[in-house]
Short mmCIF file of C-alpha atoms and ligand atoms in Angstrom, two decimals:
data_model
loop_
_atom_site.label_atom_id
_atom_site.label_comp_id
_atom_site.label_asym_id
_atom_site.label_seq_id
_atom_site.Cartn_x
_atom_site.Cartn_y
_atom_site.Cartn_z
CA UNK H 1 -19.52 -1.56 -31.34
CA UNK H 2 -19.77 -3.88 -28.38
CA UNK H 3 -20.37 -7.60 -28.46
CA UNK H 4 -23.73 -8.44 -26.95
CA UNK H 5 -22.71 -11.68 -25.28
CA UNK H 6 -20.32 -11.44 -22.37
CA UNK H 7 -17.55 -9.00 -21.80
CA UNK H 8 -14.12 -9.22 -23.34
CA UNK H 9 -11.39 -10.24 -20.89
CA UNK H 10 -9.24 -7.50 -19.39
CA UNK H 11 -5.73 -7.51 -20.77
CA UNK H 12 -2.60 -7.87 -18.71
CA UNK H 13 -0.33 -4.85 -18.78
CA UNK H 14 3.07 -6.05 -19.92
CA UNK H 15 6.04 -5.21 -17.73
CA UNK H 16 8.03 -2.30 -19.10
CA UNK H 17 5.00 -0.52 -20.52
CA UNK H 18 4.92 1.89 -17.62
CA UNK H 19 8.17 1.82 -15.60
CA UNK H 20 6.90 4.04 -12.75
CA UNK H 21 3.94 1.76 -12.17
CA UNK H 22 6.06 -1.40 -12.49
CA UNK H 23 8.37 -0.07 -9.81
CA UNK H 24 5.47 0.93 -7.58
CA UNK H 25 3.80 -2.45 -7.99
CA UNK H 26 7.03 -4.25 -7.09
CA UNK H 27 7.22 -2.27 -3.82
CA UNK H 28 3.56 -2.92 -2.96
CA UNK H 29 4.04 -6.62 -3.76
CA UNK H 30 6.96 -6.73 -1.28
CA UNK H 31 4.60 -5.41 1.40
CA UNK H 32 1.92 -7.88 0.37
CA UNK H 33 4.35 -10.81 0.52
CA UNK H 34 5.39 -10.08 4.12
CA UNK H 35 1.89 -9.27 5.40
CA UNK H 36 -0.24 -11.82 3.51
CA UNK H 37 2.21 -14.61 2.61
CA UNK H 38 -0.41 -16.84 0.96
CA UNK H 39 -1.59 -14.30 -1.61
CA UNK H 40 0.16 -14.33 -5.01
CA UNK H 41 1.63 -11.09 -6.33
CA UNK H 42 -0.62 -8.38 -7.71
CA UNK H 43 -0.53 -7.40 -11.37
CA UNK H 44 -1.73 -4.56 -13.55
CA UNK H 45 -4.60 -5.09 -15.94
CA UNK H 46 -6.11 -2.74 -18.46
CA UNK H 47 -9.79 -2.58 -19.27
CA UNK H 48 -10.69 -3.90 -22.74
CA UNK H 49 -12.51 -0.68 -23.58
CA UNK H 50 -9.45 1.46 -22.97
CA UNK H 51 -7.93 3.12 -26.00
CA UNK H 52 -4.37 3.16 -24.75
CA UNK H 53 -2.24 1.87 -21.89
CA UNK H 54 -2.61 5.03 -19.83
CA UNK H 55 -6.32 4.48 -19.47
CA UNK H 56 -8.32 2.35 -17.07
CA UNK H 57 -5.48 0.43 -15.53
CA UNK H 58 -6.38 -1.51 -12.39
CA UNK H 59 -4.36 -3.31 -9.75
CA UNK H 60 -5.63 -6.88 -9.81
CA UNK H 61 -5.10 -10.13 -7.98
CA UNK H 62 -3.31 -12.92 -9.83
CA UNK H 63 -6.68 -14.27 -11.04
CA UNK H 64 -7.63 -10.91 -12.55
CA UNK H 65 -10.04 -9.80 -9.82
CA UNK H 66 -9.83 -6.04 -9.26
CA UNK H 67 -11.81 -3.59 -7.16
CA UNK H 68 -12.02 0.13 -6.68
CA UNK H 69 -11.18 2.81 -9.18
CA UNK H 70 -8.63 2.76 -11.96
CA UNK H 71 -5.20 4.31 -11.50
CA UNK H 72 -4.84 8.02 -12.00
CA UNK H 73 -2.15 8.95 -14.53
CA UNK H 74 1.08 9.50 -12.60
CA UNK H 75 3.99 11.60 -13.77
CA UNK H 76 6.53 10.99 -11.05
CA UNK H 77 7.56 8.00 -8.96
CA UNK H 78 6.02 9.07 -5.64
CA UNK H 79 2.70 9.81 -7.27
CA UNK H 80 2.68 6.42 -9.01
CA UNK H 81 3.57 4.72 -5.73
CA UNK H 82 0.68 6.16 -3.69
CA UNK H 83 -1.76 5.62 -6.59
CA UNK H 84 -0.76 1.96 -6.97
CA UNK H 85 -0.79 1.44 -3.18
CA UNK H 86 -4.29 2.94 -2.91
CA UNK H 87 -5.60 0.75 -5.72
CA UNK H 88 -3.88 -2.35 -4.32
CA UNK H 89 -5.42 -1.62 -0.93
CA UNK H 90 -8.94 -1.56 -2.40
CA UNK H 91 -8.46 -4.83 -4.25
CA UNK H 92 -6.75 -6.70 -1.39
CA UNK H 93 -9.15 -5.41 1.26
CA UNK H 94 -12.09 -6.60 -0.81
CA UNK H 95 -10.55 -10.05 -1.30
CA UNK H 96 -9.47 -10.55 2.31
CA UNK H 97 -12.62 -8.97 3.71
CA UNK H 98 -10.54 -7.06 6.25
CA UNK H 99 -8.31 -4.04 6.41
CA UNK H 100 -4.94 -4.21 4.66
CA UNK H 101 -2.23 -3.31 5.41
CA UNK H 102 -2.62 -3.17 9.19
CA UNK H 103 -0.35 -1.36 11.63
CA UNK H 104 1.05 -4.09 13.88
CA UNK H 105 1.36 -1.63 16.77
CA UNK H 106 -2.22 -0.35 16.76
CA UNK H 107 -4.08 -3.01 14.78
CA UNK H 108 -5.47 -0.31 12.49
CA UNK H 109 -5.74 -0.14 8.71
CA UNK H 110 -3.14 2.22 7.25
CA UNK H 111 -3.22 4.66 4.35
CA UNK H 112 -0.76 5.47 1.62
CA UNK H 113 0.58 9.00 1.96
CA UNK H 114 3.38 11.03 0.57
CA UNK H 115 5.43 12.17 3.55
CA UNK H 116 8.09 14.71 2.59
CA UNK H 117 8.57 12.99 -0.74
CA UNK H 118 8.58 9.44 0.64
CA UNK H 119 5.50 7.37 -0.17
CA UNK H 120 4.65 5.79 3.17
CA UNK H 121 2.07 3.80 5.09
CA UNK H 122 0.45 6.14 7.60
CA UNK H 123 -1.37 5.01 10.74
CA UNK H 124 -3.85 7.19 12.65
CA UNK H 125 -2.35 6.06 15.98
CA UNK H 126 -3.98 5.16 19.27
CA UNK H 127 -6.84 7.03 20.89
CA UNK H 128 -4.89 7.75 24.08
CA UNK H 129 -2.85 10.87 24.52
CA UNK H 130 0.79 10.36 23.70
CA UNK H 131 0.00 7.78 21.03
CA UNK H 132 -0.08 9.97 17.94
CA UNK H 133 -0.47 9.24 14.25
CA UNK H 134 2.73 7.88 12.81
CA UNK H 135 4.45 6.55 9.73
CA UNK H 136 4.68 2.80 9.96
CA UNK H 137 7.13 2.35 7.08
CA UNK H 138 7.92 3.49 3.58
CA UNK H 139 5.83 1.65 1.00
CA UNK H 140 7.80 -1.47 0.14
CA UNK H 141 9.48 -1.59 3.55
CA UNK H 142 6.74 -3.06 5.72
CA UNK H 143 9.04 -5.81 6.91
CA UNK H 144 10.95 -3.20 8.90
CA UNK H 145 9.18 -2.16 12.08
CA UNK H 146 9.16 1.53 12.92
CA UNK H 147 7.55 1.78 16.35
CA UNK H 148 5.73 5.03 17.12
CA UNK H 149 7.70 7.61 19.02
CA UNK H 150 6.59 8.01 22.60
CA UNK H 151 8.21 11.23 23.74
CA UNK H 152 6.86 10.94 27.29
CA UNK H 153 8.31 7.57 27.97
CA UNK H 154 11.35 7.69 30.21
CA UNK H 155 14.39 5.81 29.17
CA UNK H 156 15.81 3.55 31.84
CA UNK H 157 19.42 4.21 32.51
CA UNK H 158 21.46 1.13 31.94
CA UNK H 159 24.74 2.39 33.27
CA UNK H 160 25.35 3.63 36.78
CA UNK H 161 27.54 6.68 37.23
CA UNK H 162 30.89 5.85 38.70
ZN1 LIG D 201 0.01 2.50 14.26
#
């Protein structure tokens, strides 16, 4: 039975209840802290209607605001990481009213992708030839810049032959 007046408050998911998600959220929060310094860390909340902690878990802002779809059940770390990153992206993008996270090289919104087993932020790259899609950083490592590879660019020789 459901109460007719108002909705029950979503519950906070306690740390330790889902180690893979806790770890993933910590990584995404590192990226959030370096890209949007004013925004408090994200947290996991569970919908009041959910029967157990594996159901209807959302990535929410510190005030409980959450957007997008609930997390899909994840069985391994990489899967949990991209799921949490996707959900965090929906919530943060909605709050900021702009793309997040953004590739600092191309000024484009990035997407969470598993790249050879490493959950990463992927950027579609520039529209010009020689400016291909690239991996900006592993999720959780956005403070480290990985510039796109430009194979056509010539390296200037710094040392003259003797
Ligand atoms: Zn880029």
